[in-house]
CSV table of C-alpha atoms in Angstrom, one decimal:
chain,number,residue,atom,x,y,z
A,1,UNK,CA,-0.8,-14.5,26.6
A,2,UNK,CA,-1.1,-10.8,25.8
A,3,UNK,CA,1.2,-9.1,22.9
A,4,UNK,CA,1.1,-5.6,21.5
A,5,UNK,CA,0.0,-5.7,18.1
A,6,UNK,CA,-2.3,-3.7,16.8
A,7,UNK,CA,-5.6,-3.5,19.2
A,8,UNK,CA,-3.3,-4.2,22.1
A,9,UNK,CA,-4.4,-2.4,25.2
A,10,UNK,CA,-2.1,-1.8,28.5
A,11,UNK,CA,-1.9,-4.4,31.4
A,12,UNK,CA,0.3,-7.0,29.5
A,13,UNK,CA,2.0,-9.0,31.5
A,14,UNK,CA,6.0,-7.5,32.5
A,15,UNK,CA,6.9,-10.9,30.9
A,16,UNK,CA,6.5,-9.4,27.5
A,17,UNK,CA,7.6,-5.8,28.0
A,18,UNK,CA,10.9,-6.7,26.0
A,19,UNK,CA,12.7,-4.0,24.2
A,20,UNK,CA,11.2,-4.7,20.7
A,21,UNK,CA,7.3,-4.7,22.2
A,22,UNK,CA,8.2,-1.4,24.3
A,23,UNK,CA,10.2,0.6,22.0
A,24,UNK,CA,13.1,0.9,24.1
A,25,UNK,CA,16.7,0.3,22.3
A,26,UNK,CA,18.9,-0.4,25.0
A,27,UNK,CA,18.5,-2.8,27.9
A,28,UNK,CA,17.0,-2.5,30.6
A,29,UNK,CA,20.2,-2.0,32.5
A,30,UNK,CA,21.3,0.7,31.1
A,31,UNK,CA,17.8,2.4,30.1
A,32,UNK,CA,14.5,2.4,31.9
A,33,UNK,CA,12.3,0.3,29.4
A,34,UNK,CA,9.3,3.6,30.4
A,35,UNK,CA,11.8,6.4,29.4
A,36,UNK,CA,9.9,8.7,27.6
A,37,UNK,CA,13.1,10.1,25.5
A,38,UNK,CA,12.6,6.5,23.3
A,39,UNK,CA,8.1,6.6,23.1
A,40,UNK,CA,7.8,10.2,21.9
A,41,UNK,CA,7.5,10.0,18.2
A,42,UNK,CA,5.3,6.7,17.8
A,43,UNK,CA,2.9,8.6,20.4
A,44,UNK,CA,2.8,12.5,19.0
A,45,UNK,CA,3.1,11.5,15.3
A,46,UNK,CA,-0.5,10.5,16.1
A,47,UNK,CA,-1.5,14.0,16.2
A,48,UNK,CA,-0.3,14.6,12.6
A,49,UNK,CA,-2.0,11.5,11.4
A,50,UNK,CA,-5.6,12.7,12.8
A,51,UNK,CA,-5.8,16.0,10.5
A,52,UNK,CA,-4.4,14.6,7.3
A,53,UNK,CA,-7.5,11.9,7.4
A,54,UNK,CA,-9.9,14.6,8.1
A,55,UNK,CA,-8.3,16.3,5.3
A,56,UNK,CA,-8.1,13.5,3.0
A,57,UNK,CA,-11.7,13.1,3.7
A,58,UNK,CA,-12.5,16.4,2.8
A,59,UNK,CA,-10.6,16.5,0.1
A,60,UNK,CA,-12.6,13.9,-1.8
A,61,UNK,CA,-15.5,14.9,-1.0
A,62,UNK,CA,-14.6,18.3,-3.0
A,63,UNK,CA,-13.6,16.1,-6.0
A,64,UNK,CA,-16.5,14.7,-5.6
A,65,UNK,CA,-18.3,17.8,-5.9
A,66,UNK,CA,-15.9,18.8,-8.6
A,67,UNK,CA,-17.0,16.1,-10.9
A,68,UNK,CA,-20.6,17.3,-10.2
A,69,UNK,CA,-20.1,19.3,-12.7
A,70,UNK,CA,-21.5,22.5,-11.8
A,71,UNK,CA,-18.7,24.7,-9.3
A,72,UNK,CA,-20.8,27.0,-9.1
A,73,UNK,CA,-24.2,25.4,-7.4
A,74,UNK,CA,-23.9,24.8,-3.6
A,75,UNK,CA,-23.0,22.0,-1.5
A,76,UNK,CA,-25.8,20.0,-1.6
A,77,UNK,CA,-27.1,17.0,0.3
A,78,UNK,CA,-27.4,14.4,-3.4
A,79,UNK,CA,-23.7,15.5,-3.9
A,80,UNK,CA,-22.8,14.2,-0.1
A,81,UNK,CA,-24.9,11.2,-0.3
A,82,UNK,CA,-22.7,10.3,-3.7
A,83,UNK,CA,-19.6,11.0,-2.1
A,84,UNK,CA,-20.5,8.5,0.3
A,85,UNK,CA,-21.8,5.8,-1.5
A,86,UNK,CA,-18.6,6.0,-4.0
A,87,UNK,CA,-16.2,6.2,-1.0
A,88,UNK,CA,-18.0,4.2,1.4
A,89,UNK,CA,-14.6,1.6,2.1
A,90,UNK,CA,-12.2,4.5,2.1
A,91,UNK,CA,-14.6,6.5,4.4
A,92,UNK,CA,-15.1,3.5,6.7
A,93,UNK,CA,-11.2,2.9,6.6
A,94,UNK,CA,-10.6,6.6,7.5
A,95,UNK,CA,-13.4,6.3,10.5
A,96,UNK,CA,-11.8,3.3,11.9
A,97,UNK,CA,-8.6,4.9,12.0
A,98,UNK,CA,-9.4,8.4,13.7
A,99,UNK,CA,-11.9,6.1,16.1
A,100,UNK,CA,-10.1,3.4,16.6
A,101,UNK,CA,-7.0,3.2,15.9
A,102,UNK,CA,-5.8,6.9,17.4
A,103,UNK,CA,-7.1,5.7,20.8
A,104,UNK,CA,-4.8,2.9,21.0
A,105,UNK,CA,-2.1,4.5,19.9
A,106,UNK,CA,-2.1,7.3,22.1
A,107,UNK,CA,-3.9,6.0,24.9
A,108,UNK,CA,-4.8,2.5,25.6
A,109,UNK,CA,-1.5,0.7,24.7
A,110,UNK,CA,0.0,2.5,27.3
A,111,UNK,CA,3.9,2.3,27.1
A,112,UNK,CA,4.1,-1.2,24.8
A,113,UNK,CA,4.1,-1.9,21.1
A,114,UNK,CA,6.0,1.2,19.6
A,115,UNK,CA,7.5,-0.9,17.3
A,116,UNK,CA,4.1,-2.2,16.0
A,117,UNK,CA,2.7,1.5,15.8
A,118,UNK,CA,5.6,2.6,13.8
A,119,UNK,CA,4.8,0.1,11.5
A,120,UNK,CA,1.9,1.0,10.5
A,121,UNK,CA,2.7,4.3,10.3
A,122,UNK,CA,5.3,3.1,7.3
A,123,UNK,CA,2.0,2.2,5.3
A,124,UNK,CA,1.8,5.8,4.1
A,125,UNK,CA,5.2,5.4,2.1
A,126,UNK,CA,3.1,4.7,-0.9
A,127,UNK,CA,1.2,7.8,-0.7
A,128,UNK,CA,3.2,10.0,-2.9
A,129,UNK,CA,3.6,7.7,-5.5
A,130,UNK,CA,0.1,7.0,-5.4
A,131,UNK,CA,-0.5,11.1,-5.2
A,132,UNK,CA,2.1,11.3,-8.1
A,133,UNK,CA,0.1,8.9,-10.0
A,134,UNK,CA,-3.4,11.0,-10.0
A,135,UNK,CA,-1.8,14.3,-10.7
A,136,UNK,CA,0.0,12.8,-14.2
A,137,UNK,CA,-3.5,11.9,-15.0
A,138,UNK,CA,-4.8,15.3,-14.4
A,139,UNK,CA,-1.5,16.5,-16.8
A,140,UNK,CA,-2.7,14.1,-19.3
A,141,UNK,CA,0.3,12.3,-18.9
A,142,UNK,CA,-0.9,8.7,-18.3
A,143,UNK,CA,1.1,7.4,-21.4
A,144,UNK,CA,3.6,8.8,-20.3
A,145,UNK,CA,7.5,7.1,-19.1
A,146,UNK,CA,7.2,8.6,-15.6
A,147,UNK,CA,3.6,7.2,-15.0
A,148,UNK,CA,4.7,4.0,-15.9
A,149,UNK,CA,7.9,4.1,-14.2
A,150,UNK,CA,5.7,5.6,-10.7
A,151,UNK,CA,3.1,2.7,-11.4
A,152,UNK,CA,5.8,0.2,-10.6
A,153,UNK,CA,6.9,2.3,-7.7
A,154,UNK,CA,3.5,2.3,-6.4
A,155,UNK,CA,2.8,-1.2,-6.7
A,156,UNK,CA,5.9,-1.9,-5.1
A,157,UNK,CA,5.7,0.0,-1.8
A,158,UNK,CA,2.1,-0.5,-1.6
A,159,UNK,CA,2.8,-4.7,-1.6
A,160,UNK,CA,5.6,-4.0,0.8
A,161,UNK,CA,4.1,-1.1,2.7
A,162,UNK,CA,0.9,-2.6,3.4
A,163,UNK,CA,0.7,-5.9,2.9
A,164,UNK,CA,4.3,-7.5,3.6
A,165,UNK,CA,3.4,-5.3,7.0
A,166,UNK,CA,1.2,-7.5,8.7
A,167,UNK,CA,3.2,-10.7,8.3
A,168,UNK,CA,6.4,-8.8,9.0
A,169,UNK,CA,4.9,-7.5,12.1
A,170,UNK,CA,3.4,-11.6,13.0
A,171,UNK,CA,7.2,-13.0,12.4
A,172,UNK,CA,9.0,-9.8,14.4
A,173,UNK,CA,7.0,-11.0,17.0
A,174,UNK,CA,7.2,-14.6,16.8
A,175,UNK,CA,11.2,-14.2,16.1
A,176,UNK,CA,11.0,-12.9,19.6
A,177,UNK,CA,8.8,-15.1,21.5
A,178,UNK,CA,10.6,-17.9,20.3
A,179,UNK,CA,7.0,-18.5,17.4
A,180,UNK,CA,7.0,-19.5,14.3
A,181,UNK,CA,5.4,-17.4,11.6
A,182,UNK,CA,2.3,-20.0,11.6
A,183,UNK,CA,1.8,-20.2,15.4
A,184,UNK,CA,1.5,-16.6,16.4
A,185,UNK,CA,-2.2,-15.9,15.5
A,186,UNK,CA,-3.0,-18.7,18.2
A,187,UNK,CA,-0.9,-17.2,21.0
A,188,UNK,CA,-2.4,-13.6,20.6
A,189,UNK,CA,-5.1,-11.7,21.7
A,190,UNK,CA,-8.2,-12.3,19.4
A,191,UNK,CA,-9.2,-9.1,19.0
A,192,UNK,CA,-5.3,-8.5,17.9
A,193,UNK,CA,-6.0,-11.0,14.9
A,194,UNK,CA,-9.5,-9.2,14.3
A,195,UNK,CA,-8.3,-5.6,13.9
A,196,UNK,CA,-5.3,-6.3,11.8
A,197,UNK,CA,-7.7,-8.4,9.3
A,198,UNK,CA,-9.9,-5.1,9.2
A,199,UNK,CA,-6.9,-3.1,8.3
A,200,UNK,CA,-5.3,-6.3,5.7
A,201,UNK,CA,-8.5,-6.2,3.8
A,202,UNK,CA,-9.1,-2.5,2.2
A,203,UNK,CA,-5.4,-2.7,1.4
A,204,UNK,CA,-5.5,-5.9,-0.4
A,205,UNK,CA,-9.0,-4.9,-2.4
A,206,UNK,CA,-7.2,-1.7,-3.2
A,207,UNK,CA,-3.5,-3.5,-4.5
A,208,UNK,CA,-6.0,-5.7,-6.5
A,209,UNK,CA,-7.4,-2.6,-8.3
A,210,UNK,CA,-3.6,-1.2,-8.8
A,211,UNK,CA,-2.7,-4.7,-10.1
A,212,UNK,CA,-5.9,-4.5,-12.4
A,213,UNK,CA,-4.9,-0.7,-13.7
A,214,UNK,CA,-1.3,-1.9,-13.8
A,215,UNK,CA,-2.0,-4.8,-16.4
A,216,UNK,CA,-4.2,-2.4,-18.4
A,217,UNK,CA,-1.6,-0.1,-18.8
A,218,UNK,CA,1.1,-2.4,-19.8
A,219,UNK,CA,-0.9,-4.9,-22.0
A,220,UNK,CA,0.0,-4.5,-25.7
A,221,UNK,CA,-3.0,-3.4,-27.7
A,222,UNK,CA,-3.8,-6.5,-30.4
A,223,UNK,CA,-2.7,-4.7,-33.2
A,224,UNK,CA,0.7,-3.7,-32.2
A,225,UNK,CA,0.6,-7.8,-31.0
A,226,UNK,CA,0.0,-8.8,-34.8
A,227,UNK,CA,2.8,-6.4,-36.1
């Protein structure tokens, strides 16, 4: 059995080209399942996603050179090499995305699992808080109510955002193939299971560090404890 979760290719069977795996809203008697009126923004938001990686990417490598120290020496190739060892998940993450991931989405899927690609795209709901977060540290403002209050934010649309995702994405499917949660993995694609563990894992080595930062900002120092 073929399904369209992430790393889906076209060619699945017209078995499982239901409305949720397609995209399309309204039956098929009413609405072609290929109408392109309902597959236009899960295909051509793709093309917004591919420059804000490469300028992501970019961007830390210039704060990378910005915490060389020295603005005004040149580029150099011991800066790069630092920016990559220091960055080599999120790097690798970004890579997989703009190599792997874009293809799929705008190409090899074909006309199924719009449902699946828009849930992805919902991960980046916790960038702004997560943006929010660094730029109170550059105010100095890390003590402050509003960091606190965006930490909590943060942690809870990055949990929901990209980790609830992939088993909200396993049950959606299973709700409609008449699965349970526990029996979908088995009745999938492999490759399906293997590239939604390469995208689970960054995000749940990263919500670990969050949690971390989170517990050291909230812990009561000993003293205050003893007062």
């Amino acid at each position: 059995m073929r399904a369209t979760l992430p790393g889906l290719e076209a060619g699945a069977p017209s078995a499982l080209r239901s409305p949720l795996l397609s995209g399309t809203r309204c039956p098929p008697s009413h609405r072609g399942r290929n109408d392109p009126s309902w597959h236009w923004l899960a295909r051509e938001y793709v093309w917004f996603l591919i420059p804000y990686m490469i300028y992501d990417t970019y961007a830390m490598y210039l704060c990378e050179w910005y915490r060389a120290g020295d603005q005004s020496s040149k580029h150099s190739l011991t800066i790069f090499r630092n920016f990559l060892s220091k960055n080599r998940l999120m790097i690798t993450h970004h890579v997989f995305i703009l190599l792997v991931l874009v293809p799929i989405a705008q190409k090899l899927r074909g006309e199924l699992g719009d449902f699946f690609v828009g849930c992805i795209f919902t991960a980046e709901l916790s960038t702004p808080f997560v943006s929010l977060g660094r730029i109170l540290i550059q105010l100095q403002q890390q003590h402050s109510l509003l960091y606190k209050v965006n930490g909590i934010l943060t942690l809870t649309t990055f949990f929901m955002c990209r980790i609830l995702l992939f088993p909200f994405m396993y049950w959606s499917y299973g709700r409609q193939q008449g699965l349970s949660l526990l029996r979908v993995p088995f009745h999938i694609p492999f490759h399906c299971n293997v590239a939604n563990a390469f995208l689970i894992a960054p995000q749940i080595y990263w919500f670990s560090l969050l949690c971390k930062k989170a517990a050291r900002l909230f812990d009561v120092p000993p003293a205050k404890k003893d007062s």
